[in-house]
CSV table of N, CA, C and O in Angstrom, one decimal:
chain,number,residue,atom,x,y,z
V,1,MET,N,-138.6,168.9,-93.5
V,1,MET,CA,-138.3,169.7,-92.3
V,1,MET,C,-138.9,171.1,-92.5
V,1,MET,O,-138.7,171.8,-93.4
V,2,THR,N,-139.8,171.4,-91.5
V,2,THR,CA,-140.5,172.7,-91.5
V,2,THR,C,-140.0,173.6,-90.4
V,2,THR,O,-140.0,173.1,-89.3
V,3,ASP,N,-139.6,174.8,-90.7
V,3,ASP,CA,-139.3,175.7,-89.6
V,3,ASP,C,-139.9,177.1,-89.9
V,3,ASP,O,-140.1,177.4,-91.0
V,4,THR,N,-140.3,177.8,-88.9
V,4,THR,CA,-140.9,179.1,-89.0
V,4,THR,C,-139.9,180.1,-88.4
V,4,THR,O,-139.5,180.0,-87.3
V,5,THR,N,-139.4,181.0,-89.2
V,5,THR,CA,-138.4,182.0,-88.8
V,5,THR,C,-139.1,183.4,-88.8
V,5,THR,O,-139.6,183.8,-89.8
V,6,LEU,N,-139.2,184.0,-87.6
V,6,LEU,CA,-139.7,185.4,-87.4
V,6,LEU,C,-138.7,186.2,-86.8
V,6,LEU,O,-137.8,185.7,-86.1
V,7,THR,N,-138.9,187.5,-86.9
V,7,THR,CA,-138.0,188.4,-86.2
V,7,THR,C,-138.7,188.8,-84.8
V,7,THR,O,-139.9,188.7,-84.7
V,8,ALA,N,-137.9,189.1,-83.9
V,8,ALA,CA,-138.4,189.4,-82.5
V,8,ALA,C,-139.3,190.6,-82.5
V,8,ALA,O,-140.2,190.7,-81.6
V,9,SER,N,-139.2,191.5,-83.5
V,9,SER,CA,-140.1,192.7,-83.5
V,9,SER,C,-141.5,192.3,-84.0
V,9,SER,O,-142.4,193.1,-83.8
V,10,GLN,N,-141.7,191.2,-84.6
V,10,GLN,CA,-143.0,190.8,-85.0
V,10,GLN,C,-143.9,190.4,-83.7
V,10,GLN,O,-143.4,189.7,-82.8
V,11,THR,N,-145.1,190.8,-83.7
V,11,THR,CA,-145.9,190.5,-82.6
V,11,THR,C,-146.4,189.1,-82.5
V,11,THR,O,-146.6,188.5,-81.5
V,12,ASP,N,-146.5,188.4,-83.6
V,12,ASP,CA,-146.9,187.0,-83.7
V,12,ASP,C,-145.6,186.1,-83.6
V,12,ASP,O,-145.2,185.5,-84.6
V,13,ARG,N,-145.1,186.0,-82.4
V,13,ARG,CA,-143.9,185.2,-82.3
V,13,ARG,C,-144.2,183.7,-82.4
V,13,ARG,O,-145.2,183.2,-81.8
V,14,ALA,N,-143.3,183.0,-83.1
V,14,ALA,CA,-143.6,181.6,-83.4
V,14,ALA,C,-143.7,180.7,-82.1
V,14,ALA,O,-144.6,179.9,-82.0
V,15,HIS,N,-142.8,180.9,-81.1
V,15,HIS,CA,-142.8,180.0,-80.0
V,15,HIS,C,-143.1,180.7,-78.7
V,15,HIS,O,-143.2,180.0,-77.7
V,16,GLY,N,-143.2,182.0,-78.7
V,16,GLY,CA,-143.6,182.7,-77.5
V,16,GLY,C,-142.5,182.9,-76.4
V,16,GLY,O,-142.8,183.5,-75.4
V,17,VAL,N,-141.3,182.5,-76.7
V,17,VAL,CA,-140.2,182.7,-75.8
V,17,VAL,C,-139.5,184.0,-76.2
V,17,VAL,O,-139.3,184.3,-77.4
V,18,SER,N,-139.1,184.8,-75.2
V,18,SER,CA,-138.4,186.0,-75.5
V,18,SER,C,-137.0,185.9,-74.9
V,18,SER,O,-136.7,185.1,-74.0
V,19,LEU,N,-136.1,186.7,-75.4
V,19,LEU,CA,-134.7,186.7,-75.0
V,19,LEU,C,-134.3,188.2,-74.7
V,19,LEU,O,-134.5,189.1,-75.5
V,20,THR,N,-133.9,188.4,-73.5
V,20,THR,CA,-133.5,189.8,-73.1
V,20,THR,C,-132.2,190.2,-73.9
V,20,THR,O,-131.5,189.4,-74.4
V,21,ASP,N,-132.0,191.5,-73.9
V,21,ASP,CA,-130.8,192.0,-74.5
V,21,ASP,C,-129.5,191.4,-73.9
V,21,ASP,O,-128.6,191.1,-74.6
V,22,ALA,N,-129.5,191.3,-72.6
V,22,ALA,CA,-128.4,190.8,-71.8
V,22,ALA,C,-128.1,189.3,-72.2
V,22,ALA,O,-127.0,188.9,-72.5
V,23,ALA,N,-129.2,188.5,-72.4
V,23,ALA,CA,-129.0,187.1,-72.8
V,23,ALA,C,-128.6,187.0,-74.2
V,23,ALA,O,-127.7,186.2,-74.5
V,24,ALA,N,-129.1,187.9,-75.1
V,24,ALA,CA,-128.7,187.8,-76.5
V,24,ALA,C,-127.2,188.2,-76.6
V,24,ALA,O,-126.5,187.6,-77.4
V,25,ALA,N,-126.8,189.2,-75.9
V,25,ALA,CA,-125.4,189.6,-75.9
V,25,ALA,C,-124.5,188.5,-75.4
V,25,ALA,O,-123.4,188.2,-76.0
V,26,LYS,N,-124.9,187.8,-74.3
V,26,LYS,CA,-124.1,186.7,-73.8
V,26,LYS,C,-124.0,185.5,-74.8
V,26,LYS,O,-122.9,184.9,-75.0
V,27,VAL,N,-125.1,185.2,-75.5
V,27,VAL,CA,-125.1,184.1,-76.5
V,27,VAL,C,-124.2,184.5,-77.6
V,27,VAL,O,-123.4,183.7,-78.1
V,28,LYS,N,-124.2,185.8,-78.1
V,28,LYS,CA,-123.3,186.2,-79.2
V,28,LYS,C,-121.9,186.1,-78.7
V,28,LYS,O,-121.0,185.6,-79.5
V,29,SER,N,-121.6,186.5,-77.5
V,29,SER,CA,-120.2,186.4,-77.0
V,29,SER,C,-119.7,184.9,-77.0
V,29,SER,O,-118.6,184.6,-77.3
V,30,LEU,N,-120.6,184.0,-76.5
V,30,LEU,CA,-120.2,182.6,-76.4
V,30,LEU,C,-120.0,182.0,-77.8
V,30,LEU,O,-119.0,181.3,-78.0
V,31,LEU,N,-120.8,182.4,-78.8
V,31,LEU,CA,-120.7,181.9,-80.1
V,31,LEU,C,-119.4,182.5,-80.8
V,31,LEU,O,-118.7,181.8,-81.5
V,32,GLU,N,-119.0,183.7,-80.5
V,32,GLU,CA,-117.8,184.3,-81.0
V,32,GLU,C,-116.6,183.6,-80.4
V,32,GLU,O,-115.6,183.3,-81.1
V,33,GLN,N,-116.7,183.2,-79.1
V,33,GLN,CA,-115.6,182.5,-78.4
V,33,GLN,C,-115.4,181.1,-79.1
V,33,GLN,O,-114.3,180.6,-79.2
V,34,GLU,N,-116.5,180.5,-79.5
V,34,GLU,CA,-116.5,179.2,-80.2
V,34,GLU,C,-116.0,179.3,-81.6
V,34,GLU,O,-115.6,178.3,-82.2
V,35,GLY,N,-116.1,180.5,-82.2
V,35,GLY,CA,-115.8,180.7,-83.6
V,35,GLY,C,-116.8,180.1,-84.5
V,35,GLY,O,-116.4,179.6,-85.6
V,36,ARG,N,-118.0,180.0,-84.1
V,36,ARG,CA,-119.0,179.3,-84.9
V,36,ARG,C,-120.1,180.3,-85.2
V,36,ARG,O,-120.6,181.1,-84.4
V,37,ASP,N,-120.6,180.3,-86.4
V,37,ASP,CA,-121.7,181.1,-86.8
V,37,ASP,C,-122.9,180.2,-87.3
V,37,ASP,O,-123.9,180.7,-87.8
V,38,ASP,N,-122.8,178.9,-87.1
V,38,ASP,CA,-123.8,178.0,-87.6
V,38,ASP,C,-124.6,177.4,-86.5
V,38,ASP,O,-125.4,176.5,-86.7
V,39,LEU,N,-124.5,178.0,-85.3
V,39,LEU,CA,-125.2,177.5,-84.1
V,39,LEU,C,-126.3,178.4,-83.7
V,39,LEU,O,-126.2,179.6,-83.9
V,40,ARG,N,-127.3,177.8,-83.1
V,40,ARG,CA,-128.5,178.6,-82.6
V,40,ARG,C,-128.8,178.1,-81.2
V,40,ARG,O,-128.4,177.0,-80.8
V,41,LEU,N,-129.5,178.9,-80.4
V,41,LEU,CA,-129.8,178.5,-79.0
V,41,LEU,C,-131.1,177.7,-79.0
V,41,LEU,O,-132.1,178.2,-79.5
V,42,ARG,N,-131.0,176.5,-78.6
V,42,ARG,CA,-132.2,175.6,-78.5
V,42,ARG,C,-132.7,175.6,-77.0
V,42,ARG,O,-131.9,175.4,-76.1
V,43,VAL,N,-134.0,175.8,-76.8
V,43,VAL,CA,-134.6,175.8,-75.5
V,43,VAL,C,-135.6,174.7,-75.6
V,43,VAL,O,-136.4,174.6,-76.5
V,44,ALA,N,-135.5,173.8,-74.6
V,44,ALA,CA,-136.5,172.6,-74.6
V,44,ALA,C,-136.9,172.3,-73.2
V,44,ALA,O,-136.2,172.7,-72.2
V,45,VAL,N,-137.9,171.6,-73.1
V,45,VAL,CA,-138.4,171.0,-71.8
V,45,VAL,C,-138.4,169.5,-71.9
V,45,VAL,O,-138.9,169.0,-72.9
V,46,GLN,N,-137.8,168.9,-70.9
V,46,GLN,CA,-137.7,167.4,-70.9
V,46,GLN,C,-138.2,166.9,-69.6
V,46,GLN,O,-138.1,167.5,-68.6
V,47,PRO,N,-138.8,165.6,-69.6
V,47,PRO,CA,-139.2,165.0,-68.3
V,47,PRO,C,-137.9,164.8,-67.5
V,47,PRO,O,-136.9,164.5,-68.0
V,48,GLY,N,-138.1,165.0,-66.2
V,48,GLY,CA,-137.0,164.8,-65.2
V,48,GLY,C,-137.0,165.8,-64.1
V,48,GLY,O,-137.9,166.6,-64.0
V,49,GLY,N,-136.0,165.7,-63.3
V,49,GLY,CA,-135.8,166.6,-62.1
V,49,GLY,C,-136.8,166.2,-61.0
V,49,GLY,O,-137.7,165.4,-61.2
V,50,CYS,N,-136.7,166.9,-59.9
V,50,CYS,CA,-137.5,166.5,-58.8
V,50,CYS,C,-138.9,167.1,-58.9
V,50,CYS,O,-139.8,166.7,-58.1
V,51,SER,N,-139.2,168.0,-59.8
V,51,SER,CA,-140.5,168.6,-59.9
V,51,SER,C,-141.2,168.1,-61.2
V,51,SER,O,-142.4,168.5,-61.5
V,52,GLY,N,-140.6,167.2,-62.0
V,52,GLY,CA,-141.3,166.7,-63.2
V,52,GLY,C,-140.7,167.1,-64.5
V,52,GLY,O,-140.7,166.3,-65.4
V,53,LEU,N,-140.3,168.3,-64.7
V,53,LEU,CA,-139.8,168.8,-66.0
V,53,LEU,C,-138.5,169.6,-65.7
V,53,LEU,O,-138.4,170.3,-64.7
V,54,ILE,N,-137.6,169.5,-66.7
V,54,ILE,CA,-136.4,170.3,-66.6
V,54,ILE,C,-136.2,171.1,-67.9
V,54,ILE,O,-136.7,170.7,-69.0
V,55,TYR,N,-135.6,172.2,-67.7
V,55,TYR,CA,-135.2,173.1,-68.9
V,55,TYR,C,-133.9,172.6,-69.5
V,55,TYR,O,-133.0,172.2,-68.8
V,56,GLN,N,-133.8,172.6,-70.8
V,56,GLN,CA,-132.5,172.4,-71.5
V,56,GLN,C,-132.3,173.6,-72.4
V,56,GLN,O,-133.1,174.1,-73.1
V,57,LEU,N,-131.1,174.2,-72.2
V,57,LEU,CA,-130.6,175.3,-73.0
V,57,LEU,C,-129.2,174.9,-73.5
V,57,LEU,O,-128.3,174.7,-72.8
V,58,TYR,N,-129.1,174.8,-74.9
V,58,TYR,CA,-127.9,174.5,-75.5
V,58,TYR,C,-127.8,174.9,-76.9
V,58,TYR,O,-128.8,175.3,-77.5
V,59,PHE,N,-126.5,175.0,-77.4
V,59,PHE,CA,-126.3,175.3,-78.8
V,59,PHE,C,-126.6,174.1,-79.7
V,59,PHE,O,-126.2,173.0,-79.4
V,60,ASP,N,-127.2,174.4,-80.8
V,60,ASP,CA,-127.6,173.3,-81.7
V,60,ASP,C,-127.3,173.8,-83.2
V,60,ASP,O,-127.7,174.9,-83.5
V,61,GLU,N,-126.8,172.9,-84.0
V,61,GLU,CA,-126.6,173.3,-85.4
V,61,GLU,C,-127.8,172.7,-86.3
V,61,GLU,O,-127.9,173.0,-87.4
V,62,ARG,N,-128.7,171.9,-85.7
V,62,ARG,CA,-129.7,171.3,-86.4
V,62,ARG,C,-131.0,172.0,-86.3
V,62,ARG,O,-131.3,172.7,-85.4
V,63,TYR,N,-131.8,171.9,-87.4
V,63,TYR,CA,-133.2,172.2,-87.4
V,63,TYR,C,-134.0,170.9,-87.5
V,63,TYR,O,-133.7,170.0,-88.3
V,64,LEU,N,-134.9,170.7,-86.6
V,64,LEU,CA,-135.7,169.4,-86.5
V,64,LEU,C,-137.1,169.7,-87.0
V,64,LEU,O,-137.6,170.8,-86.9
V,65,GLU,N,-137.8,168.7,-87.5
V,65,GLU,CA,-139.2,168.9,-87.9
V,65,GLU,C,-140.0,169.4,-86.8
V,65,GLU,O,-140.0,168.9,-85.7
V,66,GLY,N,-140.8,170.4,-87.1
V,66,GLY,CA,-141.6,171.0,-86.1
V,66,GLY,C,-141.0,172.1,-85.3
V,66,GLY,O,-141.6,172.7,-84.4
V,67,ASP,N,-139.7,172.4,-85.5
V,67,ASP,CA,-139.0,173.5,-84.8
V,67,ASP,C,-139.6,174.8,-85.1
V,67,ASP,O,-140.0,175.1,-86.2
V,68,GLU,N,-139.7,175.7,-84.1
V,68,GLU,CA,-140.2,177.1,-84.2
V,68,GLU,C,-139.0,177.9,-83.9
V,68,GLU,O,-138.3,177.7,-82.9
V,69,THR,N,-138.7,178.9,-84.8
V,69,THR,CA,-137.5,179.7,-84.7
V,69,THR,C,-137.8,181.2,-84.7
V,69,THR,O,-138.7,181.6,-85.5
V,70,VAL,N,-137.2,182.0,-83.8
V,70,VAL,CA,-137.3,183.4,-83.8
V,70,VAL,C,-135.9,184.0,-83.7
V,70,VAL,O,-135.1,183.5,-82.9
V,71,ASP,N,-135.6,185.0,-84.5
V,71,ASP,CA,-134.3,185.7,-84.5
V,71,ASP,C,-134.4,186.9,-83.6
V,71,ASP,O,-135.3,187.8,-83.8
V,72,PHE,N,-133.5,187.0,-82.6
V,72,PHE,CA,-133.4,188.1,-81.7
V,72,PHE,C,-132.1,188.8,-82.0
V,72,PHE,O,-131.0,188.5,-81.5
V,73,ASP,N,-132.1,189.8,-83.0
V,73,ASP,CA,-131.0,190.6,-83.3
V,73,ASP,C,-129.8,189.7,-83.6
V,73,ASP,O,-128.7,189.9,-83.1
V,74,GLY,N,-129.9,188.7,-84.4
V,74,GLY,CA,-128.8,187.8,-84.9
V,74,GLY,C,-128.7,186.6,-84.0
V,74,GLY,O,-127.8,185.8,-84.3
V,75,VAL,N,-129.5,186.4,-83.0
V,75,VAL,CA,-129.4,185.2,-82.2
V,75,VAL,C,-130.7,184.4,-82.4
V,75,VAL,O,-131.8,184.9,-82.1
V,76,GLU,N,-130.6,183.3,-83.1
V,76,GLU,CA,-131.7,182.4,-83.3
V,76,GLU,C,-132.0,181.6,-82.1
V,76,GLU,O,-131.2,180.9,-81.5
V,77,VAL,N,-133.3,181.6,-81.7
V,77,VAL,CA,-133.8,180.8,-80.6
V,77,VAL,C,-134.8,179.8,-81.2
V,77,VAL,O,-135.7,180.2,-81.8
V,78,ILE,N,-134.5,178.5,-80.9
V,78,ILE,CA,-135.3,177.4,-81.5
V,78,ILE,C,-136.0,176.7,-80.3
V,78,ILE,O,-135.4,176.4,-79.3
V,79,VAL,N,-137.3,176.4,-80.5
V,79,VAL,CA,-138.1,175.6,-79.5
V,79,VAL,C,-138.8,174.5,-80.3
V,79,VAL,O,-139.4,174.8,-81.4
V,80,ASP,N,-138.7,173.3,-79.9
V,80,ASP,CA,-139.3,172.2,-80.6
V,80,ASP,C,-140.8,172.3,-80.3
V,80,ASP,O,-141.3,172.8,-79.2
V,81,ASN,N,-141.7,171.7,-81.1
V,81,ASN,CA,-143.1,171.9,-81.0
V,81,ASN,C,-143.7,171.2,-79.8
V,81,ASN,O,-144.7,171.6,-79.3
V,82,MET,N,-143.0,170.2,-79.2
V,82,MET,CA,-143.5,169.6,-77.9
V,82,MET,C,-143.3,170.5,-76.7
V,82,MET,O,-144.0,170.5,-75.8
V,83,SER,N,-142.2,171.4,-76.8
V,83,SER,CA,-141.9,172.3,-75.7
V,83,SER,C,-142.7,173.6,-75.7
V,83,SER,O,-142.8,174.3,-74.7
V,84,VAL,N,-143.2,174.0,-76.9
V,84,VAL,CA,-143.8,175.3,-77.1
V,84,VAL,C,-144.9,175.5,-76.0
V,84,VAL,O,-144.9,176.6,-75.4
V,85,PRO,N,-145.8,174.6,-75.8
V,85,PRO,CA,-146.9,174.9,-74.8
V,85,PRO,C,-146.3,175.2,-73.4
V,85,PRO,O,-146.9,175.9,-72.6
V,86,TYR,N,-145.2,174.5,-73.0
V,86,TYR,CA,-144.6,174.7,-71.7
V,86,TYR,C,-143.9,176.0,-71.6
V,86,TYR,O,-143.6,176.5,-70.5
V,87,LEU,N,-143.4,176.6,-72.7
V,87,LEU,CA,-142.5,177.7,-72.7
V,87,LEU,C,-143.2,179.0,-73.2
V,87,LEU,O,-142.6,180.1,-73.2
V,88,ASP,N,-144.4,178.9,-73.7
V,88,ASP,CA,-145.1,180.1,-74.2
V,88,ASP,C,-145.1,181.2,-73.2
V,88,ASP,O,-145.7,181.0,-72.1
V,89,GLY,N,-144.6,182.4,-73.5
V,89,GLY,CA,-144.5,183.5,-72.5
V,89,GLY,C,-143.3,183.5,-71.7
V,89,GLY,O,-143.1,184.5,-70.9
V,90,ALA,N,-142.4,182.5,-71.8
V,90,ALA,CA,-141.2,182.5,-71.0
V,90,ALA,C,-140.2,183.5,-71.5
V,90,ALA,O,-140.1,183.8,-72.7
V,91,SER,N,-139.4,184.0,-70.5
V,91,SER,CA,-138.3,185.0,-70.9
V,91,SER,C,-137.0,184.5,-70.4
V,91,SER,O,-136.9,184.0,-69.2
V,92,ILE,N,-136.0,184.5,-71.3
V,92,ILE,CA,-134.7,184.0,-70.9
V,92,ILE,C,-133.8,185.3,-70.7
V,92,ILE,O,-133.8,186.2,-71.5
V,93,ASP,N,-133.1,185.3,-69.6
V,93,ASP,CA,-132.3,186.4,-69.2
V,93,ASP,C,-130.9,185.9,-68.8
V,93,ASP,O,-130.7,184.7,-68.6
V,94,PHE,N,-129.9,186.8,-68.8
V,94,PHE,CA,-128.6,186.4,-68.3
V,94,PHE,C,-128.2,187.4,-67.2
V,94,PHE,O,-128.3,188.6,-67.4
V,95,LYS,N,-127.8,186.9,-66.1
V,95,LYS,CA,-127.4,187.7,-64.9
V,95,LYS,C,-125.9,187.4,-64.7
V,95,LYS,O,-125.4,186.3,-64.8
V,96,ASP,N,-125.2,188.5,-64.4
V,96,ASP,CA,-123.8,188.4,-64.0
V,96,ASP,C,-123.5,189.4,-62.9
V,96,ASP,O,-123.0,190.5,-63.1
V,97,THR,N,-123.9,189.0,-61.7
V,97,THR,CA,-123.7,189.8,-60.5
V,97,THR,C,-122.9,189.0,-59.5
V,97,THR,O,-122.6,187.8,-59.7
V,98,ILE,N,-122.6,189.6,-58.4
V,98,ILE,CA,-121.9,188.9,-57.3
V,98,ILE,C,-122.7,187.7,-56.7
V,98,ILE,O,-122.1,186.7,-56.3
V,99,SER,N,-124.0,187.9,-56.8
V,99,SER,CA,-124.8,186.8,-56.2
V,99,SER,C,-125.4,185.8,-57.2
V,99,SER,O,-125.9,184.8,-56.8
V,100,GLU,N,-125.5,186.2,-58.5
V,100,GLU,CA,-126.1,185.4,-59.5
V,100,GLU,C,-125.3,185.4,-60.8
V,100,GLU,O,-124.8,186.5,-61.2
V,101,GLN,N,-125.1,184.3,-61.4
V,101,GLN,CA,-124.4,184.3,-62.7
V,101,GLN,C,-125.0,183.2,-63.5
V,101,GLN,O,-125.1,182.0,-63.0
V,102,GLY,N,-125.4,183.5,-64.7
V,102,GLY,CA,-125.9,182.5,-65.6
V,102,GLY,C,-127.2,182.8,-66.2
V,102,GLY,O,-127.8,183.9,-65.9
V,103,PHE,N,-127.7,181.9,-67.1
V,103,PHE,CA,-129.0,182.1,-67.7
V,103,PHE,C,-130.1,181.8,-66.7
V,103,PHE,O,-130.0,180.8,-66.0
V,104,THR,N,-131.2,182.6,-66.8
V,104,THR,CA,-132.4,182.3,-66.0
V,104,THR,C,-133.6,182.3,-66.9
V,104,THR,O,-133.6,182.9,-68.0
V,105,ILE,N,-134.6,181.5,-66.5
V,105,ILE,CA,-135.8,181.4,-67.3
V,105,ILE,C,-137.0,181.8,-66.4
V,105,ILE,O,-137.2,181.1,-65.4
V,106,ASP,N,-137.7,182.8,-66.8
V,106,ASP,CA,-138.9,183.2,-66.0
V,106,ASP,C,-140.1,182.7,-66.9
V,106,ASP,O,-140.3,183.1,-68.0
V,107,ASN,N,-140.7,181.7,-66.3
V,107,ASN,CA,-141.8,181.0,-67.1
V,107,ASN,C,-143.1,181.1,-66.3
V,107,ASN,O,-143.3,180.5,-65.3
V,108,PRO,N,-144.1,181.8,-66.9
V,108,PRO,CA,-145.4,182.0,-66.3
V,108,PRO,C,-146.2,180.6,-66.3
V,108,PRO,O,-147.2,180.5,-65.6
V,109,ASN,N,-145.8,179.6,-67.1
V,109,ASN,CA,-146.5,178.4,-67.1
V,109,ASN,C,-146.1,177.4,-66.0
V,109,ASN,O,-146.7,176.4,-65.8
V,110,ALA,N,-145.0,177.7,-65.3
V,110,ALA,CA,-144.5,176.9,-64.2
V,110,ALA,C,-145.4,177.2,-62.9
V,110,ALA,O,-145.4,178.3,-62.4
V,111,SER,N,-146.1,176.1,-62.5
V,111,SER,CA,-146.9,176.3,-61.3
V,111,SER,C,-146.1,176.1,-60.0
V,111,SER,O,-146.6,176.4,-58.9
V,112,GLY,N,-144.9,175.6,-60.1
V,112,GLY,CA,-144.1,175.3,-59.0
V,112,GLY,C,-142.7,174.8,-59.4
V,112,GLY,O,-142.6,174.4,-60.5
V,113,SER,N,-141.8,175.0,-58.5
V,113,SER,CA,-140.4,174.5,-58.9
V,113,SER,C,-139.8,173.9,-57.7
V,113,SER,O,-140.2,174.0,-56.5
V,114,CYS,N,-138.7,173.2,-57.9
V,114,CYS,CA,-137.9,172.6,-56.7
V,114,CYS,C,-137.1,173.7,-56.1
V,114,CYS,O,-136.9,174.8,-56.6
V,115,ALA,N,-136.5,173.4,-55.0
V,115,ALA,CA,-135.6,174.3,-54.3
V,115,ALA,C,-134.4,174.8,-55.1
V,115,ALA,O,-134.0,175.9,-55.0
V,116,CYS,N,-133.9,173.9,-55.9
V,116,CYS,CA,-132.7,174.2,-56.7
V,116,CYS,C,-133.0,175.1,-57.9
V,116,CYS,O,-132.2,175.7,-58.5
V,117,GLY,N,-134.3,175.1,-58.3
V,117,GLY,CA,-134.7,175.9,-59.4
V,117,GLY,C,-134.5,175.3,-60.8
V,117,GLY,O,-134.7,176.0,-61.8
V,118,ASP,N,-134.0,174.1,-60.8
V,118,ASP,CA,-133.7,173.5,-62.1
V,118,ASP,C,-134.8,172.7,-62.7
V,118,ASP,O,-134.8,172.4,-63.9
V,119,SER,N,-135.9,172.4,-61.9
V,119,SER,CA,-137.0,171.7,-62.5
V,119,SER,C,-138.3,172.4,-62.1
V,119,SER,O,-138.3,173.2,-61.1
V,120,PHE,N,-139.4,172.1,-62.8
V,120,PHE,CA,-140.7,172.8,-62.5
V,120,PHE,C,-141.8,171.8,-62.9
V,120,PHE,O,-141.6,170.8,-63.5
V,121,HIS,N,-143.0,172.2,-62.5
V,121,HIS,CA,-144.2,171.5,-62.9
V,121,HIS,C,-145.3,172.5,-63.2
V,121,HIS,O,-145.2,173.7,-62.9
């Protein structure tokens, strides 16, 4: 099992995904609620949805072969090597407003998405 761990301050980020301060704070809060310190945030792209690809964001305790890992102030973000080309340059944010709540992914690689915003191509 090979993994690359870098800090967010390094310019040569392993997977090219960034995490905003708001998203990192929300992930930390969720992990504290779970009482777990062995989990990391996994971001992946899977076939599916009405536009062809869907995002997956979930907590994972595993490291898989080919995973790329970056630490954002204590929050590890893992991307599998198959998802890296689809997510390079993407930014994960967390919004908590009256009109929006939840994690959002701004992905410059997505050439289009469906109306619900859950899938892209």
